[in-house]
mmCIF file of C-alpha atoms in Angstrom:
data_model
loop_
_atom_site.group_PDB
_atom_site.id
_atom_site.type_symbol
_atom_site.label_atom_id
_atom_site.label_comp_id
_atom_site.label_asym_id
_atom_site.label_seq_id
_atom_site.Cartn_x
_atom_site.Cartn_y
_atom_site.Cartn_z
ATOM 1 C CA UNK A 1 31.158 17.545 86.390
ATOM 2 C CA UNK A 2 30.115 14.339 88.148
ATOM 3 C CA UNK A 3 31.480 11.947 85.093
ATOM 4 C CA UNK A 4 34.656 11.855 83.336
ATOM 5 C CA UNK A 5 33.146 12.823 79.732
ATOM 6 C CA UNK A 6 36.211 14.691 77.535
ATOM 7 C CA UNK A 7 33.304 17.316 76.550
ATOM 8 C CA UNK A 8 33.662 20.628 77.250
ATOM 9 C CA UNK A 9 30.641 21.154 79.155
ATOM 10 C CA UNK A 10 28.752 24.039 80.649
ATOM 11 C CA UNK A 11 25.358 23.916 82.330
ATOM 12 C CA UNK A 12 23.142 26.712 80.936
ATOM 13 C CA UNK A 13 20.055 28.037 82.090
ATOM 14 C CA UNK A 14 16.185 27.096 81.254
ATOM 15 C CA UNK A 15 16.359 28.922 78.495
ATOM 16 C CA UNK A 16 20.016 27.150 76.791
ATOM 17 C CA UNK A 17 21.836 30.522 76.389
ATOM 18 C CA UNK A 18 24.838 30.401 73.886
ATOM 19 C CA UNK A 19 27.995 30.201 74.732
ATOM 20 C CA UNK A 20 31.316 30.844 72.515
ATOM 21 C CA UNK A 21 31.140 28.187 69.460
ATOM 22 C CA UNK A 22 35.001 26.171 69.495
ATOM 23 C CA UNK A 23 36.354 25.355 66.130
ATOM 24 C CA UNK A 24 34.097 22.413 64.479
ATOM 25 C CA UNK A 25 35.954 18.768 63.715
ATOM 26 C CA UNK A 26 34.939 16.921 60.864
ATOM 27 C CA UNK A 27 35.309 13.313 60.075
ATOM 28 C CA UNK A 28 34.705 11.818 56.543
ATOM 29 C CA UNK A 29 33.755 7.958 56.460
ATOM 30 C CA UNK A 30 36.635 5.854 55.218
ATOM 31 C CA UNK A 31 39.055 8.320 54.796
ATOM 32 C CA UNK A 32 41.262 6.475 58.276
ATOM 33 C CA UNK A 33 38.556 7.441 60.595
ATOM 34 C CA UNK A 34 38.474 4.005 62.898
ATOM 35 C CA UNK A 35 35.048 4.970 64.175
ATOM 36 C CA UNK A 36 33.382 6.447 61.696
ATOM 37 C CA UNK A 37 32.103 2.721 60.142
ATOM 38 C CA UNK A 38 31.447 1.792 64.181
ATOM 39 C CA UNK A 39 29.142 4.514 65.249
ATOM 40 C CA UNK A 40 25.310 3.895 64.057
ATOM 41 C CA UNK A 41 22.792 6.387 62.473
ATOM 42 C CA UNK A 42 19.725 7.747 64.122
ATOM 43 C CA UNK A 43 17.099 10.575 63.006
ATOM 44 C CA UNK A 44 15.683 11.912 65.624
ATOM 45 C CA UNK A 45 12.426 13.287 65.719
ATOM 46 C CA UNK A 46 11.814 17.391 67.023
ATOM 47 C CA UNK A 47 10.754 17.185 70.799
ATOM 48 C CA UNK A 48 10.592 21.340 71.122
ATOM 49 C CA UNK A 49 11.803 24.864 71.061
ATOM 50 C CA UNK A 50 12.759 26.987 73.627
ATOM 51 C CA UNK A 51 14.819 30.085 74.001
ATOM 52 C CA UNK A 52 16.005 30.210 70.155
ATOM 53 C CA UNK A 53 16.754 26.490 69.791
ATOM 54 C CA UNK A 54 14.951 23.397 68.526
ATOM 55 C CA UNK A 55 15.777 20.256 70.665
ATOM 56 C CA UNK A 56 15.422 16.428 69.867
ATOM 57 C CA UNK A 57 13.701 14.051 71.363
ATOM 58 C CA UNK A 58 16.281 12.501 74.079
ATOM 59 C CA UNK A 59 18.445 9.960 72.519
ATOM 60 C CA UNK A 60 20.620 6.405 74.001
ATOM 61 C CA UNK A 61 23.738 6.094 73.117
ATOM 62 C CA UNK A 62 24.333 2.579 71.804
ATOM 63 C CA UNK A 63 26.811 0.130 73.279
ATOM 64 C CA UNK A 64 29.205 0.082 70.423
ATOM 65 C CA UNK A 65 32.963 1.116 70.155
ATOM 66 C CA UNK A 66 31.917 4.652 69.113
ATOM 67 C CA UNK A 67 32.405 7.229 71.550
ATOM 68 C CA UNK A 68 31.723 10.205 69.373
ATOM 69 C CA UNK A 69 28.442 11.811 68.912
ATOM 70 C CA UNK A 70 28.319 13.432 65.163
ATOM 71 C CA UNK A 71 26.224 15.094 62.605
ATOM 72 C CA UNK A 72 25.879 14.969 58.803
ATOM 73 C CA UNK A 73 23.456 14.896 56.290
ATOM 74 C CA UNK A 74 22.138 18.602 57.011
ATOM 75 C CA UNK A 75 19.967 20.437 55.669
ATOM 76 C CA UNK A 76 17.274 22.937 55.892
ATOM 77 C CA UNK A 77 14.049 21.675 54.890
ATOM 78 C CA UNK A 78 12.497 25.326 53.689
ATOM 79 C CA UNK A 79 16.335 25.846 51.710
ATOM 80 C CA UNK A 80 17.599 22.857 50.553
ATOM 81 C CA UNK A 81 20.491 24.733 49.639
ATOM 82 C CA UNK A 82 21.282 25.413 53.361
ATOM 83 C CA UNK A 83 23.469 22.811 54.538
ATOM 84 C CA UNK A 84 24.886 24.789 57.428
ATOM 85 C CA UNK A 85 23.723 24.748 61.198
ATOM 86 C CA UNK A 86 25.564 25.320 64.893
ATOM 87 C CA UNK A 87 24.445 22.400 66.917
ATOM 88 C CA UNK A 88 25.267 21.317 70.789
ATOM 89 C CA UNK A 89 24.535 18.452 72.656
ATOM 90 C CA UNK A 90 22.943 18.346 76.035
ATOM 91 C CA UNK A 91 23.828 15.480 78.289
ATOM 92 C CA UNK A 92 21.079 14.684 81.302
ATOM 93 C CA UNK A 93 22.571 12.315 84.293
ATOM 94 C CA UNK A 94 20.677 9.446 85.075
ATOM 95 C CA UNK A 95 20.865 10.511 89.036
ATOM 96 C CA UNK A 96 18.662 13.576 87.464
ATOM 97 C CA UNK A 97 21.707 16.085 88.881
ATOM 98 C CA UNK A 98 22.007 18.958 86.428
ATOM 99 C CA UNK A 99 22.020 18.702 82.552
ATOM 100 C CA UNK A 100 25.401 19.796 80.861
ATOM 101 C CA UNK A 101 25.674 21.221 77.387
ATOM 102 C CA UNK A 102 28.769 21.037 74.943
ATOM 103 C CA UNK A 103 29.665 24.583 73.371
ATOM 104 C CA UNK A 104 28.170 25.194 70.073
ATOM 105 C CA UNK A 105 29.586 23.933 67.055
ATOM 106 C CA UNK A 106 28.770 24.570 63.454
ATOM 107 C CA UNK A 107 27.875 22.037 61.013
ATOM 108 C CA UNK A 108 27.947 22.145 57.339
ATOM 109 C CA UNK A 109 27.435 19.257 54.671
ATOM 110 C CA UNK A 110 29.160 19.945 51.845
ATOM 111 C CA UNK A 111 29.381 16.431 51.262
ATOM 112 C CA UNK A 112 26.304 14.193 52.862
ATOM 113 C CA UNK A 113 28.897 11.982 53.962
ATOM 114 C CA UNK A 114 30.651 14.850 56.234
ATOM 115 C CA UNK A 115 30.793 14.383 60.077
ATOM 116 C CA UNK A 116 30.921 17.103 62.507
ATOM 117 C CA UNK A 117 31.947 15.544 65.736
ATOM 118 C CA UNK A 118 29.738 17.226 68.516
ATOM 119 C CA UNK A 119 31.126 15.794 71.516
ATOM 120 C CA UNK A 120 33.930 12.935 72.160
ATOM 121 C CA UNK A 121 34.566 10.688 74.688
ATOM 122 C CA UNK A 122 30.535 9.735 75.588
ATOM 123 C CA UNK A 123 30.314 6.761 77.763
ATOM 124 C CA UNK A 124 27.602 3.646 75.988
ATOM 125 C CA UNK A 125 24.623 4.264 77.777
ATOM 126 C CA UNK A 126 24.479 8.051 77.768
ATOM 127 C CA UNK A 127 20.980 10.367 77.310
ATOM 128 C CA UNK A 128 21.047 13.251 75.260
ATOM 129 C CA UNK A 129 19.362 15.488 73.215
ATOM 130 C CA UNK A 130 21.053 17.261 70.203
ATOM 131 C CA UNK A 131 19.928 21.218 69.713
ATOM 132 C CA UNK A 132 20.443 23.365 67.217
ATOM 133 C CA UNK A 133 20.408 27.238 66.680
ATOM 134 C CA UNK A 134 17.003 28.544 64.857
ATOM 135 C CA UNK A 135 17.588 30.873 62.526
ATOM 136 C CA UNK A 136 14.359 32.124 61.792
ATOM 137 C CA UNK A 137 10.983 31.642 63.188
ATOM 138 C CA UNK A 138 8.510 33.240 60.459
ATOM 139 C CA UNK A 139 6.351 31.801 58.753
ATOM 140 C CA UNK A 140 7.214 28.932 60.550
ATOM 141 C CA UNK A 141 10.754 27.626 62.861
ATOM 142 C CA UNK A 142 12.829 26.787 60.841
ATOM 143 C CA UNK A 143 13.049 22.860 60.484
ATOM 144 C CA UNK A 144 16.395 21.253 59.913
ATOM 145 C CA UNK A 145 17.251 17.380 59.126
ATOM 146 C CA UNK A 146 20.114 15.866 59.959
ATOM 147 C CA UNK A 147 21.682 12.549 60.634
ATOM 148 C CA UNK A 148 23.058 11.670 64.286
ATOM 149 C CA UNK A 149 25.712 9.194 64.409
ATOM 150 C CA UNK A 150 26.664 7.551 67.618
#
């Protein structure tokens, strides 16, 4: 990889095939978490979907002393009661070289105030797009909001 990002990384075809999901970790706001209160919110808007997978529209990550990208506030809009979803984050260098992709991770908000960290170690100044996993596409794809903190 052309940048020193702690991500795992794996560039994936057109169509974002899977790969293996790592174990998810979770920060909770004020429980010692030194970023958490440092990293700011953002709800991004759908861009589209493609091979199983809804993507966002690309996102800057703020100059601030958080270098975590994170989830929370989940949920399904169709099933409130779904509160679970396996996200990854796709990184896309600004010399337009290949786009890198963190493994999937899955999210769940039992609490609203639960973080799943998606990726660590992002430089200020980073695009990316977050993606999640569709579960279903009838009647409609399935919609999902979430909260991005970075």
């Amino acid at each position: 990889m052309s940048r020193a990002w702690s991500v795992t990384a794996a560039v994936v075809s057109a169509a974002l095939t899977a790969v293996a999901a790592p174990a998810a970790a979770t920060a909770s706001p004020g429980r010692g978490q030194a970023t958490a209160p440092q990293c700011a919110p953002a709800r991004p808007a759908t861009d589209f979907y493609a091979g199983g997978r809804v993507a966002s529209q690309p996102l800057i990550v703020p100059r601030s002393a958080c270098s975590t990208i994170s989830v929370s506030h989940i949920r399904d809009v169709a099933d409130a009661s779904d509160r679970c979803q396996t996200f990854l984050v796709g990184f896309f260098p600004a010399d337009g070289s290949a786009a890198t992709y963190t493994d999937p991770v899955t999210a769940c908000a039992e609490r609203p105030s639960t973080r799943t960290v998606l990726a660590s170690g992002v430089p200020d100044g980073a695009v990316y797009r977050v993606l999640y996993a569709v579960e279903y596409i009838e009647p409609t794809i399935q919609q999902v909001r979430y909260t991005v903190w970075h």
